[in-house]
Amino acid sequence: MEISLTDYLDEIDGKILTENVNPEKIFVNDGYVSDLLSDVMGNAKAGQVWITIMRHLNVIAVASLTNLSAIVFAKNMIPEPTVISKANEEGICLISSPLSAFVLAGKLYKKLNL
Amino acid sequence: MRWFKADLHIHSVLSPCGSLQMSPKNVIKKAKEKRLDMIAITDHNSMANCRVYEKFAERNDIKFIYGVEIQSAEEIHILSFFDEWDKAQEFDNLLYESLLPRKNEPEFFGDQVVIDEHENIVRMEEKALINSSVWSFEEVLKKVHDFGGFAVPAHVDATSFSVLAQLGFIPENSFVSALEITKKCSAEKFLSQYPNLRKYALIKNSDAHYPEEIGSGFTEYYLQEPTVEEIMFACKNFKNRKIKN
């Protein structure tokens, strides 16, 4: 099953950090939870939402490399402005949510009817 | 014995995130300006440019230390320093083999330039140096020690790639006697937040990626001679050696 990122945002009280990226045009069919860049580099796949607490600039590089178009920062984590502007450039939607990675993943799992 | 002013965390053009302006000439010029007695080049996961920068440093009476910033499997950055090139090179080869296999993609991460003493490009390093080694934090410490090196967990107060960010604590390990804190970190505030880290020497460096940053963080070491072994003594307050931030 595939859903629009907007549908997921409503579930997680998600705040969009990247104003130039339209979440309505992003569709997701899976998720990936990880706080290690090397792990994401080797295993994440296009169509997944990446749920993490990492905020380094290389997060954006790794997302571009693996064709991820949405990253949710758990526990209200917000990256530096330079990270957000890089994501805007790359067309990657950054979302900050007050929920924990566990709850974020659970809600996505349910929404996708997995 | 005398004081040596040292900046032991500087990236060269080999680091994908390092500016291409970090040529040996520019690095040494700035180091001279900042009156540094000692510098170390610490690229991510490789010492391929050390020898060239050493030549430029020596010509300008700056003591060069062979260094590298290793990324462990837990994505913890660890500075490592060596006195002997043979050992450093042997270690560097093992480290290179231990890196997760992925090619660098310069458009995402930046160029990885290996140069010669005339500042010509010899080759572009193909393996992604931003990647991790398969060695764990404690394996790195042990291996560095086995090759006669001195390992210092890097920027421990930072929220990314630091031992405190990745593990939340510093494992008891006899190989660690010093921690690097970022140049803007107040040692006093840091220690009041982590009182159990008082037993470690706290050193500062610039972590320069651009020439103008060189020397913006430094530590002074009271030593007999400017070597890694003496720096290690200073960090342990051994034989009257000491440090000052």
Tab-separated table of C-alpha atoms in Angstrom, chain B residues 137-220:
chain	number	residue	atom	x	y	z
B	137	PHE	CA	35.126	1.997	19.532
B	138	GLU	CA	37.085	-0.262	21.867
B	139	GLU	CA	38.694	-2.192	19.018
B	140	VAL	CA	39.949	1.091	17.573
B	141	LEU	CA	41.492	2.080	20.914
B	142	LYS	CA	43.212	-1.282	21.232
B	143	LYS	CA	44.567	-1.290	17.683
B	144	VAL	CA	45.876	2.265	17.916
B	145	HIS	CA	47.652	1.299	21.119
B	146	ASP	CA	49.079	-1.857	19.498
B	147	PHE	CA	50.647	0.280	16.767
B	148	GLY	CA	52.214	2.631	19.287
B	149	GLY	CA	49.681	5.381	18.754
B	150	PHE	CA	47.738	7.646	21.100
B	151	ALA	CA	43.957	7.712	20.697
B	152	VAL	CA	41.782	10.613	21.815
B	153	PRO	CA	37.978	10.486	21.421
B	154	ALA	CA	37.122	13.539	19.307
B	155	HIS	CA	34.768	16.459	20.087
B	156	VAL	CA	33.117	14.555	22.938
B	157	ASP	CA	30.682	17.413	23.699
B	158	ALA	CA	29.336	17.498	20.108
B	159	THR	CA	25.871	16.131	19.319
B	160	SER	CA	27.081	14.176	16.270
B	161	PHE	CA	29.803	11.532	15.896
B	162	SER	CA	30.973	11.809	19.504
B	163	VAL	CA	31.300	9.023	22.040
B	164	LEU	CA	28.851	10.747	24.388
B	165	ALA	CA	26.277	11.248	21.617
B	166	GLN	CA	26.597	7.683	20.308
B	167	LEU	CA	27.058	5.697	23.532
B	168	GLY	CA	25.983	8.172	26.199
B	169	PHE	CA	29.036	7.432	28.340
B	170	ILE	CA	32.747	6.722	28.062
B	171	PRO	CA	33.517	3.053	28.569
B	172	GLU	CA	36.199	2.364	31.182
B	173	ASN	CA	39.279	1.824	29.099
B	174	SER	CA	42.886	2.126	30.141
B	175	PHE	CA	43.915	3.420	26.704
B	176	VAL	CA	41.964	6.657	27.080
B	177	SER	CA	43.600	9.425	29.089
B	178	ALA	CA	42.484	12.479	27.115
B	179	LEU	CA	39.292	13.692	25.494
B	180	GLU	CA	38.964	16.394	22.876
B	181	ILE	CA	36.296	19.038	23.504
B	182	THR	CA	35.154	21.459	20.791
B	183	LYS	CA	36.878	24.817	20.673
B	184	LYS	CA	33.858	26.743	21.986
B	185	CYS	CA	33.186	24.349	24.855
B	186	SER	CA	33.961	25.562	28.361
B	187	ALA	CA	35.899	22.832	30.174
B	188	GLU	CA	34.476	24.008	33.489
B	189	LYS	CA	30.857	23.791	32.352
B	190	PHE	CA	31.527	20.495	30.641
B	191	LEU	CA	32.965	18.972	33.812
B	192	SER	CA	30.149	20.257	35.964
B	193	GLN	CA	27.796	18.440	33.594
B	194	TYR	CA	29.947	15.278	33.579
B	195	PRO	CA	31.799	15.265	36.931
B	196	ASN	CA	32.956	11.679	36.426
B	197	LEU	CA	35.107	12.803	33.481
B	198	ARG	CA	37.409	14.873	35.703
B	199	LYS	CA	40.077	12.196	35.498
B	200	TYR	CA	40.627	12.876	31.787
B	201	ALA	CA	42.795	15.609	30.292
B	202	LEU	CA	40.633	17.840	28.085
B	203	ILE	CA	42.334	19.071	24.939
B	204	LYS	CA	41.125	21.528	22.322
B	205	ASN	CA	41.829	21.767	18.608
B	206	SER	CA	40.334	23.665	15.706
B	207	ASP	CA	38.844	20.761	13.673
B	208	ALA	CA	39.629	23.084	10.772
B	209	HIS	CA	37.997	22.399	7.421
B	210	TYR	CA	38.913	25.868	6.056
B	211	PRO	CA	42.276	27.671	6.312
B	212	GLU	CA	40.917	30.537	8.416
B	213	GLU	CA	39.874	28.070	11.128
B	214	ILE	CA	43.394	26.736	11.748
B	215	GLY	CA	44.583	27.566	15.260
B	216	SER	CA	41.120	28.763	16.332
B	217	GLY	CA	41.274	25.959	18.891
B	218	PHE	CA	44.544	24.763	20.439
B	219	THR	CA	46.152	23.342	23.557
B	220	GLU	CA	49.575	24.064	24.985
